[in-house]
Short mmCIF file of C-alpha atoms in Angstrom, two decimals:
data_model
loop_
_atom_site.label_atom_id
_atom_site.label_comp_id
_atom_site.label_asym_id
_atom_site.label_seq_id
_atom_site.Cartn_x
_atom_site.Cartn_y
_atom_site.Cartn_z
CA MET A 1 18.80 -45.44 -37.63
CA ASP A 2 15.31 -44.25 -37.11
CA ARG A 3 14.69 -46.74 -34.46
CA TYR A 4 17.77 -45.79 -32.51
CA LYS A 5 16.87 -41.95 -32.70
CA SER A 6 13.47 -42.93 -31.25
CA PHE A 7 15.19 -45.09 -28.50
CA PHE A 8 17.72 -42.27 -27.60
CA ARG A 9 14.88 -39.64 -27.70
CA GLY A 10 12.83 -41.96 -25.38
CA ILE A 11 15.86 -41.92 -22.84
CA ALA A 12 16.07 -38.19 -23.23
CA TYR A 13 12.57 -37.65 -22.15
CA ALA A 14 12.78 -39.94 -19.36
CA GLY A 15 15.72 -38.25 -18.09
CA TYR A 16 13.73 -34.93 -18.27
CA CYS A 17 10.95 -36.51 -16.26
CA ILE A 18 13.41 -37.85 -13.68
CA VAL A 19 14.92 -34.30 -13.28
CA PHE A 20 11.61 -32.77 -12.98
CA LEU A 21 10.14 -35.09 -10.46
CA PHE A 22 13.36 -34.76 -8.50
CA ALA A 23 13.01 -31.14 -8.73
CA VAL A 24 9.44 -31.22 -7.31
CA TYR A 25 10.59 -33.74 -4.45
CA THR A 26 13.20 -31.49 -3.28
CA PHE A 27 11.33 -28.18 -3.54
CA GLU A 28 8.44 -29.86 -1.58
CA LYS A 29 10.96 -30.73 1.22
CA SER A 30 11.90 -27.19 1.15
CA ILE A 31 8.51 -25.75 1.91
CA PRO A 32 7.78 -25.36 5.76
CA ASP A 33 4.40 -27.21 7.09
CA GLN A 34 3.44 -24.12 8.82
CA ILE A 35 3.79 -20.30 8.17
CA TYR A 36 2.74 -17.67 10.55
CA VAL A 37 1.21 -14.40 9.33
CA LYS A 38 0.33 -11.58 11.27
CA ALA A 39 -3.35 -10.98 11.62
CA GLY A 40 -4.56 -8.26 9.09
CA GLU A 41 -1.59 -9.07 6.75
CA ALA A 42 -0.94 -11.84 4.22
CA ILE A 43 1.26 -14.31 3.26
CA ASP A 44 5.15 -13.44 2.46
CA TYR A 45 7.06 -16.52 2.18
CA GLN A 46 9.93 -15.97 -0.58
CA PHE A 47 9.78 -19.24 -2.68
CA GLN A 48 12.76 -19.57 -5.29
CA VAL A 49 10.35 -20.34 -8.24
CA PRO A 50 6.83 -19.34 -9.21
CA VAL A 51 4.18 -20.68 -6.60
CA THR A 52 0.71 -19.88 -6.17
CA MET A 53 -1.15 -20.54 -2.69
CA GLU A 54 -4.80 -21.48 -2.65
CA ILE A 55 -7.05 -21.41 0.24
CA GLN A 56 -8.87 -24.82 0.23
CA GLU A 57 -12.46 -24.49 -0.01
CA ASP A 58 -13.24 -26.62 2.90
CA SER A 59 -10.58 -25.12 5.22
CA SER A 60 -12.33 -23.71 8.19
CA PRO A 61 -10.49 -21.31 10.52
CA VAL A 62 -9.55 -22.83 13.96
CA ALA A 63 -8.80 -20.84 17.17
CA LYS A 64 -5.31 -21.69 18.57
CA SER A 65 -2.86 -20.31 20.94
CA THR A 66 0.92 -20.67 21.33
CA ASN A 67 3.94 -19.59 23.54
CA ASN A 68 4.96 -17.04 20.87
CA ALA A 69 1.78 -15.04 20.25
CA ASN A 70 -1.94 -15.28 20.39
CA VAL A 71 -3.41 -17.07 17.32
CA ARG A 72 -6.57 -16.25 15.89
CA GLN A 73 -7.12 -18.81 13.10
CA SER A 74 -5.44 -20.98 10.88
CA TYR A 75 -6.11 -22.39 7.19
CA ILE A 76 -4.94 -24.92 5.14
CA VAL A 77 -3.28 -23.64 1.97
CA THR A 78 -2.21 -25.61 -1.11
CA CYS A 79 1.07 -24.63 -2.75
CA ARG A 80 0.77 -25.09 -6.72
CA LEU A 81 4.32 -25.10 -8.40
CA PHE A 82 3.83 -22.65 -11.63
CA GLY A 83 0.23 -22.44 -10.61
CA ILE A 84 -0.64 -25.91 -11.96
CA PHE A 85 1.12 -28.83 -10.03
CA PRO A 86 -0.08 -29.39 -6.27
CA VAL A 87 3.17 -29.70 -4.27
CA LYS A 88 2.12 -29.40 -0.67
CA ASP A 89 -0.65 -28.46 1.69
CA ILE A 90 0.69 -26.13 4.25
CA GLU A 91 -1.00 -24.51 7.27
CA VAL A 92 -1.12 -20.58 7.52
CA VAL A 93 -1.75 -19.27 10.75
CA LEU A 94 -2.88 -15.76 11.53
CA VAL A 95 -1.43 -14.16 14.56
CA ASP A 96 -1.68 -11.17 16.67
CA GLY A 97 1.16 -9.32 18.28
CA ASP A 98 4.09 -6.97 17.57
CA ALA A 99 6.30 -9.68 16.30
CA VAL A 100 6.01 -12.93 14.76
CA TYR A 101 8.35 -15.79 15.41
CA ALA A 102 8.63 -19.35 13.95
CA GLY A 103 11.26 -21.62 15.35
CA GLY A 104 12.87 -18.58 17.39
CA MET A 105 13.21 -16.75 14.11
CA PRO A 106 11.24 -13.61 13.31
CA ILE A 107 9.32 -13.93 9.74
CA GLY A 108 8.56 -11.44 7.47
CA ILE A 109 4.96 -10.08 7.00
CA TYR A 110 5.28 -8.06 4.01
CA VAL A 111 2.41 -8.62 1.66
CA LYS A 112 2.48 -10.95 -1.07
CA THR A 113 0.09 -13.79 -2.09
CA ARG A 114 2.32 -15.85 -4.46
CA GLY A 115 5.97 -16.81 -4.73
CA VAL A 116 8.62 -14.59 -5.94
CA LEU A 117 10.99 -14.99 -8.94
CA VAL A 118 14.43 -13.83 -7.37
CA ILE A 119 16.60 -15.09 -9.94
CA GLY A 120 16.58 -15.00 -13.89
CA THR A 121 14.22 -17.38 -15.74
CA SER A 122 17.32 -18.86 -17.43
CA GLU A 123 18.53 -19.93 -13.93
CA VAL A 124 15.35 -21.60 -12.71
CA GLU A 125 16.07 -24.94 -14.35
CA MET A 126 19.22 -25.06 -12.00
CA VAL A 127 17.50 -24.17 -9.19
CA LEU A 128 14.64 -26.97 -9.81
CA ALA A 129 17.23 -29.73 -10.39
CA SER A 130 19.56 -29.16 -7.50
CA GLN A 131 18.19 -26.58 -5.25
CA CYS A 132 21.57 -24.53 -5.72
CA ILE A 133 22.65 -21.87 -7.86
CA LEU A 134 26.20 -21.03 -9.45
CA GLN A 135 27.18 -17.45 -9.15
CA SER A 136 30.64 -16.07 -9.83
CA ARG A 137 32.26 -13.02 -7.61
CA PRO A 138 31.54 -9.93 -9.19
CA LYS A 139 33.84 -6.97 -9.85
CA THR A 140 33.58 -3.85 -7.85
CA MET A 141 32.38 -0.60 -9.37
CA ARG A 142 32.06 2.66 -7.53
CA ILE A 143 29.66 5.24 -9.45
CA THR A 144 29.98 8.74 -7.75
CA VAL A 145 27.33 11.54 -8.00
CA ASP A 146 28.51 14.95 -6.85
CA GLY A 147 26.74 18.22 -6.63
CA GLU A 148 23.26 19.06 -5.54
CA LEU A 149 20.11 17.66 -7.43
CA GLY A 150 17.92 20.11 -8.95
CA LYS A 151 14.29 21.02 -8.41
CA GLY A 152 11.96 18.03 -9.33
CA VAL A 153 14.86 15.50 -9.56
CA THR A 154 14.54 12.45 -7.57
CA ALA A 155 16.54 9.22 -7.06
CA LYS A 156 14.47 7.58 -10.07
CA ASP A 157 15.88 10.10 -12.13
CA VAL A 158 19.14 9.59 -10.98
CA ALA A 159 18.89 5.91 -11.97
CA LEU A 160 17.38 6.44 -15.04
CA TYR A 161 20.29 8.87 -16.06
CA MET A 162 22.88 6.58 -15.13
CA MET A 163 21.36 3.87 -17.32
CA SER A 164 20.84 6.49 -20.32
CA LYS A 165 24.86 6.94 -19.96
CA MET A 166 25.91 3.44 -19.23
CA THR A 167 23.32 1.28 -21.02
CA THR A 168 21.39 -1.41 -19.45
CA SER A 169 24.65 -3.56 -19.57
CA GLY A 170 27.09 -1.08 -18.31
CA ALA A 171 27.39 -2.62 -14.94
CA THR A 172 27.25 -6.27 -15.98
CA GLY A 173 29.30 -8.44 -13.86
CA TYR A 174 29.87 -5.82 -11.04
CA PHE A 175 28.41 -5.07 -7.72
CA VAL A 176 27.80 -1.32 -7.78
CA GLU A 177 28.52 1.00 -4.35
CA TYR A 178 27.00 4.58 -5.09
CA ALA A 179 28.78 7.63 -3.57
CA GLY A 180 28.98 11.56 -3.67
CA SER A 181 27.32 14.13 -2.15
CA ALA A 182 24.19 13.76 -4.16
CA ILE A 183 23.82 10.31 -3.03
CA ARG A 184 24.36 11.26 0.76
CA ASN A 185 21.73 13.71 0.68
CA LEU A 186 19.26 11.17 -0.62
CA THR A 187 16.88 9.88 1.87
CA MET A 188 16.65 6.23 2.96
CA GLU A 189 13.75 5.23 0.54
CA GLY A 190 15.47 7.17 -2.19
CA ARG A 191 18.43 5.03 -1.52
CA LEU A 192 16.30 1.97 -1.85
CA THR A 193 15.04 3.16 -5.07
CA LEU A 194 18.45 3.63 -6.41
CA CYS A 195 19.63 0.43 -5.30
CA ASN A 196 16.58 -1.30 -6.58
CA LEU A 197 17.31 -0.18 -10.15
CA SER A 198 21.01 -1.23 -10.02
CA ILE A 199 20.02 -4.83 -11.74
CA GLU A 200 18.62 -2.67 -14.70
CA MET A 201 22.13 -1.71 -15.31
CA GLY A 202 23.14 -5.68 -15.21
CA ALA A 203 24.70 -5.23 -11.88
CA ARG A 204 24.56 -8.14 -9.45
CA GLY A 205 23.52 -5.74 -6.74
CA GLY A 206 23.80 -1.93 -5.33
CA MET A 207 24.56 -0.45 -1.83
CA VAL A 208 25.26 3.07 -0.28
CA ALA A 209 27.33 2.68 2.88
CA PRO A 210 25.23 3.25 6.02
CA ASP A 211 25.55 6.35 7.55
CA GLU A 212 23.12 8.44 10.12
CA VAL A 213 20.44 8.35 7.70
CA THR A 214 20.25 4.85 7.69
CA PHE A 215 20.46 4.50 11.27
CA GLU A 216 17.69 6.88 11.91
CA TYR A 217 15.52 4.99 9.50
CA ILE A 218 16.04 1.81 11.28
CA LYS A 219 15.81 3.04 14.97
CA GLY A 220 12.86 2.46 16.83
CA ARG A 221 11.24 0.24 14.22
CA GLU A 222 9.82 -3.16 14.76
CA ASN A 223 12.41 -5.76 15.42
CA ALA A 224 15.11 -3.15 15.44
CA PRO A 225 17.69 -3.89 18.18
CA GLN A 226 16.91 -2.03 21.67
CA GLY A 227 19.30 -0.77 24.47
CA GLU A 228 22.59 -2.16 24.38
CA ALA A 229 21.87 -4.49 21.51
CA TRP A 230 21.42 -1.17 19.63
CA ASP A 231 24.74 0.43 20.44
CA GLN A 232 26.58 -2.99 19.50
CA ALA A 233 24.65 -3.04 16.08
CA MET A 234 25.51 0.60 15.62
CA GLU A 235 29.32 -0.07 16.27
CA TYR A 236 29.15 -3.01 13.61
CA TRP A 237 27.21 -1.19 11.12
CA LYS A 238 29.68 1.74 11.15
CA THR A 239 32.49 -0.77 9.84
CA LEU A 240 30.19 -1.71 6.54
CA LYS A 241 31.89 0.87 4.39
CA SER A 242 34.51 1.03 1.97
CA ASP A 243 38.10 2.19 3.39
CA ASP A 244 39.45 5.61 2.16
CA ASP A 245 41.92 4.10 0.07
CA ALA A 246 39.80 1.18 -1.44
CA VAL A 247 40.41 0.41 -5.29
CA PHE A 248 37.46 -0.47 -7.38
CA ASP A 249 37.74 -2.35 -10.36
CA GLN A 250 35.90 0.80 -12.31
CA GLU A 251 35.23 4.30 -11.27
CA VAL A 252 32.32 6.28 -12.79
CA ARG A 253 31.56 9.95 -12.08
CA PHE A 254 28.66 12.09 -12.82
CA ASP A 255 27.65 15.85 -12.07
CA ALA A 256 24.11 16.24 -10.27
CA ALA A 257 23.75 19.46 -12.14
CA ASP A 258 23.40 17.61 -15.43
CA ILE A 259 20.50 15.51 -14.21
CA GLU A 260 16.90 16.79 -15.05
CA PRO A 261 13.66 14.88 -14.57
CA MET A 262 13.87 11.74 -16.72
CA ILE A 263 11.66 9.83 -19.12
CA THR A 264 11.99 6.77 -21.37
CA TYR A 265 11.41 6.79 -25.08
CA GLY A 266 12.24 3.16 -26.08
CA THR A 267 11.78 -0.60 -25.03
CA ASN A 268 14.56 -0.85 -22.32
CA PRO A 269 15.36 1.22 -19.18
CA GLY A 270 18.64 2.49 -20.77
CA MET A 271 16.50 4.43 -23.45
CA GLY A 272 15.96 7.54 -21.42
CA MET A 273 16.39 11.20 -21.59
CA GLY A 274 15.87 14.30 -19.88
CA ILE A 275 11.85 15.50 -20.32
CA THR A 276 12.85 18.64 -21.98
CA GLN A 277 15.27 16.77 -24.59
CA ASN A 278 14.42 15.06 -28.01
CA ILE A 279 14.83 11.39 -28.73
CA PRO A 280 18.06 10.65 -30.45
CA THR A 281 18.58 10.14 -34.01
CA THR A 282 20.51 7.32 -35.89
CA GLU A 283 23.36 9.66 -36.31
CA GLY A 284 26.57 7.91 -35.23
CA MET A 285 24.97 4.52 -34.53
CA GLY A 286 26.32 1.37 -36.04
CA GLU A 287 24.19 -0.76 -38.33
CA ALA A 288 22.99 -3.21 -35.65
CA ALA A 289 22.10 -0.52 -33.20
CA GLN A 290 20.13 1.34 -35.74
CA VAL A 291 17.98 -1.91 -36.39
CA SER A 292 17.48 -2.49 -32.68
CA PHE A 293 16.52 1.42 -32.25
CA LYS A 294 14.27 1.39 -35.37
CA LYS A 295 12.31 -1.57 -34.09
CA SER A 296 12.03 0.27 -30.68
CA MET A 297 10.67 3.36 -32.42
CA GLU A 298 8.20 1.40 -34.43
CA TYR A 299 7.01 -0.28 -31.20
CA MET A 300 6.66 2.72 -29.18
CA GLY A 301 5.05 5.00 -32.12
CA PHE A 302 7.92 7.72 -31.88
CA GLN A 303 9.95 9.45 -34.50
CA PRO A 304 13.96 10.02 -33.98
CA GLY A 305 14.62 13.57 -33.04
CA GLU A 306 11.19 14.33 -31.85
CA SER A 307 10.18 15.68 -28.41
CA LEU A 308 7.80 13.80 -26.00
CA LEU A 309 6.31 17.01 -24.27
CA GLY A 310 2.88 17.52 -24.80
CA LYS A 311 2.46 13.75 -25.94
CA LYS A 312 -1.11 12.41 -24.97
CA ILE A 313 -0.87 9.53 -22.69
CA ASP A 314 -3.82 6.99 -21.52
CA TYR A 315 -2.47 5.24 -18.40
CA VAL A 316 -0.49 6.13 -15.24
CA PHE A 317 0.79 3.87 -12.91
CA LEU A 318 2.40 4.75 -9.63
CA GLY A 319 3.80 1.68 -7.50
CA ALA A 320 6.03 -1.51 -7.78
CA CYS A 321 8.95 -2.31 -5.71
CA THR A 322 10.80 0.80 -7.17
CA ASN A 323 8.53 3.41 -6.40
CA GLY A 324 5.58 2.26 -4.25
CA ARG A 325 6.73 3.65 -0.95
CA ILE A 326 5.35 6.38 1.18
CA GLU A 327 7.78 8.80 0.04
CA ASP A 328 6.35 8.07 -3.47
CA PHE A 329 2.90 8.59 -2.59
CA ARG A 330 3.72 11.86 -0.79
CA ALA A 331 5.47 13.12 -3.84
CA PHE A 332 2.72 12.13 -5.99
CA ALA A 333 -0.03 13.85 -3.87
CA SER A 334 1.99 16.87 -3.34
CA LEU A 335 1.66 17.56 -7.23
CA VAL A 336 -1.75 16.59 -7.60
CA LYS A 337 -3.13 18.45 -4.60
CA GLY A 338 -5.76 20.99 -5.52
CA ARG A 339 -6.00 19.62 -9.22
CA ARG A 340 -7.98 16.88 -10.97
CA LYS A 341 -7.15 14.04 -12.73
CA ALA A 342 -7.26 14.48 -16.55
CA ASP A 343 -10.50 12.90 -17.87
CA ASN A 344 -8.40 10.82 -20.52
CA VAL A 345 -6.00 9.21 -17.97
CA ILE A 346 -6.73 5.61 -16.18
CA ALA A 347 -4.50 5.81 -12.91
CA TRP A 348 -3.68 2.93 -11.03
CA LEU A 349 -2.02 4.11 -7.43
CA VAL A 350 -0.74 0.87 -5.97
CA PRO A 351 1.44 0.86 -2.39
CA GLY A 352 4.19 -1.35 -2.13
CA SER A 353 2.75 -3.11 0.91
CA TRP A 354 -0.01 -2.92 3.24
CA MET A 355 2.25 -1.00 5.59
CA VAL A 356 2.37 1.59 3.23
CA ASP A 357 -1.21 1.47 2.47
CA ALA A 358 -1.70 2.20 6.36
CA GLN A 359 0.60 5.24 6.47
CA ILE A 360 -0.84 6.61 3.42
CA ARG A 361 -4.40 6.74 5.20
CA LYS A 362 -2.66 7.71 8.54
CA GLU A 363 -1.46 10.87 6.96
CA GLY A 364 -4.41 11.59 4.85
CA ILE A 365 -3.02 11.14 1.57
CA ASP A 366 -5.69 9.27 0.60
CA LYS A 367 -8.08 12.14 1.06
CA ILE A 368 -6.04 14.27 -1.03
CA LEU A 369 -5.97 11.85 -3.79
CA THR A 370 -9.57 11.24 -3.77
CA GLU A 371 -10.59 14.60 -3.76
CA ALA A 372 -8.17 14.90 -7.09
CA GLY A 373 -9.95 12.06 -8.81
CA PHE A 374 -7.81 9.28 -7.71
CA ALA A 375 -8.27 5.90 -6.17
CA ILE A 376 -5.70 3.68 -4.14
CA ARG A 377 -5.69 -0.17 -5.29
CA GLN A 378 -4.80 -2.82 -3.10
CA PRO A 379 -1.00 -3.52 -2.38
CA GLY A 380 0.72 -5.80 -4.94
CA CYS A 381 2.71 -5.90 -8.17
CA SER A 382 -0.11 -4.64 -10.50
CA ALA A 383 0.59 -3.15 -13.62
CA CYS A 384 4.57 -3.51 -12.94
CA LEU A 385 4.67 -6.93 -15.12
CA ALA A 386 0.84 -6.93 -16.16
CA MET A 387 -0.61 -8.87 -12.79
CA ASN A 388 -3.96 -10.12 -12.53
CA ASP A 389 -6.27 -7.84 -14.79
CA ASP A 390 -3.95 -4.92 -14.59
CA LYS A 391 -2.88 -4.72 -17.99
CA ILE A 392 -2.13 -1.59 -20.29
CA PRO A 393 -4.12 -2.44 -23.54
CA ALA A 394 -2.22 -2.58 -26.63
CA GLY A 395 -1.06 0.78 -28.22
CA LYS A 396 -2.04 2.65 -25.20
CA TYR A 397 0.75 4.74 -23.54
CA SER A 398 1.61 4.25 -19.72
CA VAL A 399 3.58 6.71 -17.69
CA SER A 400 4.86 4.32 -15.09
CA THR A 401 7.05 4.28 -12.07
CA SER A 402 7.96 0.69 -12.42
CA ASN A 403 11.48 -0.65 -13.33
CA ARG A 404 11.12 -2.09 -16.65
CA ASN A 405 9.51 -0.92 -20.24
CA PHE A 406 10.33 -4.39 -22.41
CA GLU A 407 7.84 -4.89 -25.27
CA GLY A 408 4.74 -6.25 -23.54
CA ARG A 409 5.76 -6.00 -19.91
CA GLN A 410 2.67 -4.05 -18.99
CA GLY A 411 0.60 -6.03 -21.34
CA PRO A 412 0.82 -7.27 -25.08
CA GLY A 413 1.38 -4.21 -27.20
CA ALA A 414 1.55 -1.78 -24.33
CA ARG A 415 3.98 1.35 -24.59
CA THR A 416 5.54 1.86 -21.44
CA LEU A 417 7.22 5.06 -20.42
CA LEU A 418 9.41 4.72 -17.40
CA ALA A 419 9.52 7.78 -15.06
CA SER A 420 9.54 9.38 -11.66
CA PRO A 421 6.29 9.70 -9.52
CA LEU A 422 6.55 13.65 -9.83
CA VAL A 423 6.78 13.00 -13.81
CA ALA A 424 3.79 10.60 -13.33
CA ALA A 425 1.74 12.80 -11.22
CA ALA A 426 2.22 15.81 -14.02
CA ALA A 427 1.06 13.46 -16.72
CA ALA A 428 -1.89 12.11 -14.68
CA VAL A 429 -3.39 15.78 -14.19
CA THR A 430 -2.68 16.97 -17.51
CA GLY A 431 -3.14 14.26 -19.71
CA VAL A 432 -0.08 14.66 -21.44
CA ILE A 433 3.66 14.20 -20.82
CA THR A 434 4.79 17.23 -18.80
CA ASP A 435 7.68 18.72 -17.03
CA PRO A 436 6.66 18.41 -13.28
CA ARG A 437 8.64 21.38 -12.49
CA GLU A 438 5.93 23.61 -14.23
CA LEU A 439 3.74 22.39 -11.89
CA MET A 440 5.77 23.01 -8.66
#
């Protein structure tokens, strides 16, 4: 019997090897031989699995020219699957010009020097094996927020408030449309923050119907339609909204007046509260919920029923795809201007892209931050998921503008408190959790 078990186990291992080799082969075929990158920017090729890209030591730049742009130089780069397996050598070409094209199609120049995992880790196996992924059609949900947002309340606070009421699974299986006067009054970047956090409620995605705010944000940008093409695009874009009599599978409503600056106290984004409120107690919780809640409190070092105001913090992180935009840096700078970073705080301010970095310097925000004792780091993911050396030490508290506060998310043992750029700024200059409205 043991002989048969060994035989079938060997067959299973061989099968795994075949699937892996087939996945590597098909993945290799999906990588282009050449990537064009705008000079002064970095690589942005959206891989479906984790990939590192390393410039070969003996790769020397070669001057070139093409019909599409003036090419300054090119390098040979090795793509490594999961940072280990060399899959393919590609040519990365640096170019000048306002637009970069490959095969007649514009390609992105947003800064990333590694592949991006755009699906859940449990789905990677499916992609590796077949280069396909099975998705079911989501149900529809409309979340309406009416009224006027109060002082110091941002789109990040709106999202954290929704999650505190709906939990991190409240929108599972749905695609969410955000509506209502409070949503309409958000800036475009505020809307991007809100939609970015839809996945944290379990949703497949989120959207705000395009309107004049959307059109003004796009108008005049690089690669935006011009002239007659703009008019045609506008006509189409204006149709991309739900009908007035549309019926959603679920409707959820909130009052903007109920939302204040938010902060999380636990180990998932749904464990949030208004900054002046107290951590909930276990009263009314089921047995399983109590076990999970107590485990979270033990990890965070908090007690049920206590207030977080005045709690000493160690780190502040401004950045991530949630809050690494120019408006986030403007908000942060508006609160720290004329003040100084607290001595007990280590602050990492990380723009979401080189474009944001350039705008920060163009507007003089970097000077405001420098005078206040802060330094701007290179764009990237950084402490959002403990990239490179940007890890929060075990037991230390980090007020972070990122999107997830799971155990160990910002480093083994790190204690993350999610918040808006304004709350982060208030903590950075006081050294403790502070209601930003007191400094505004």
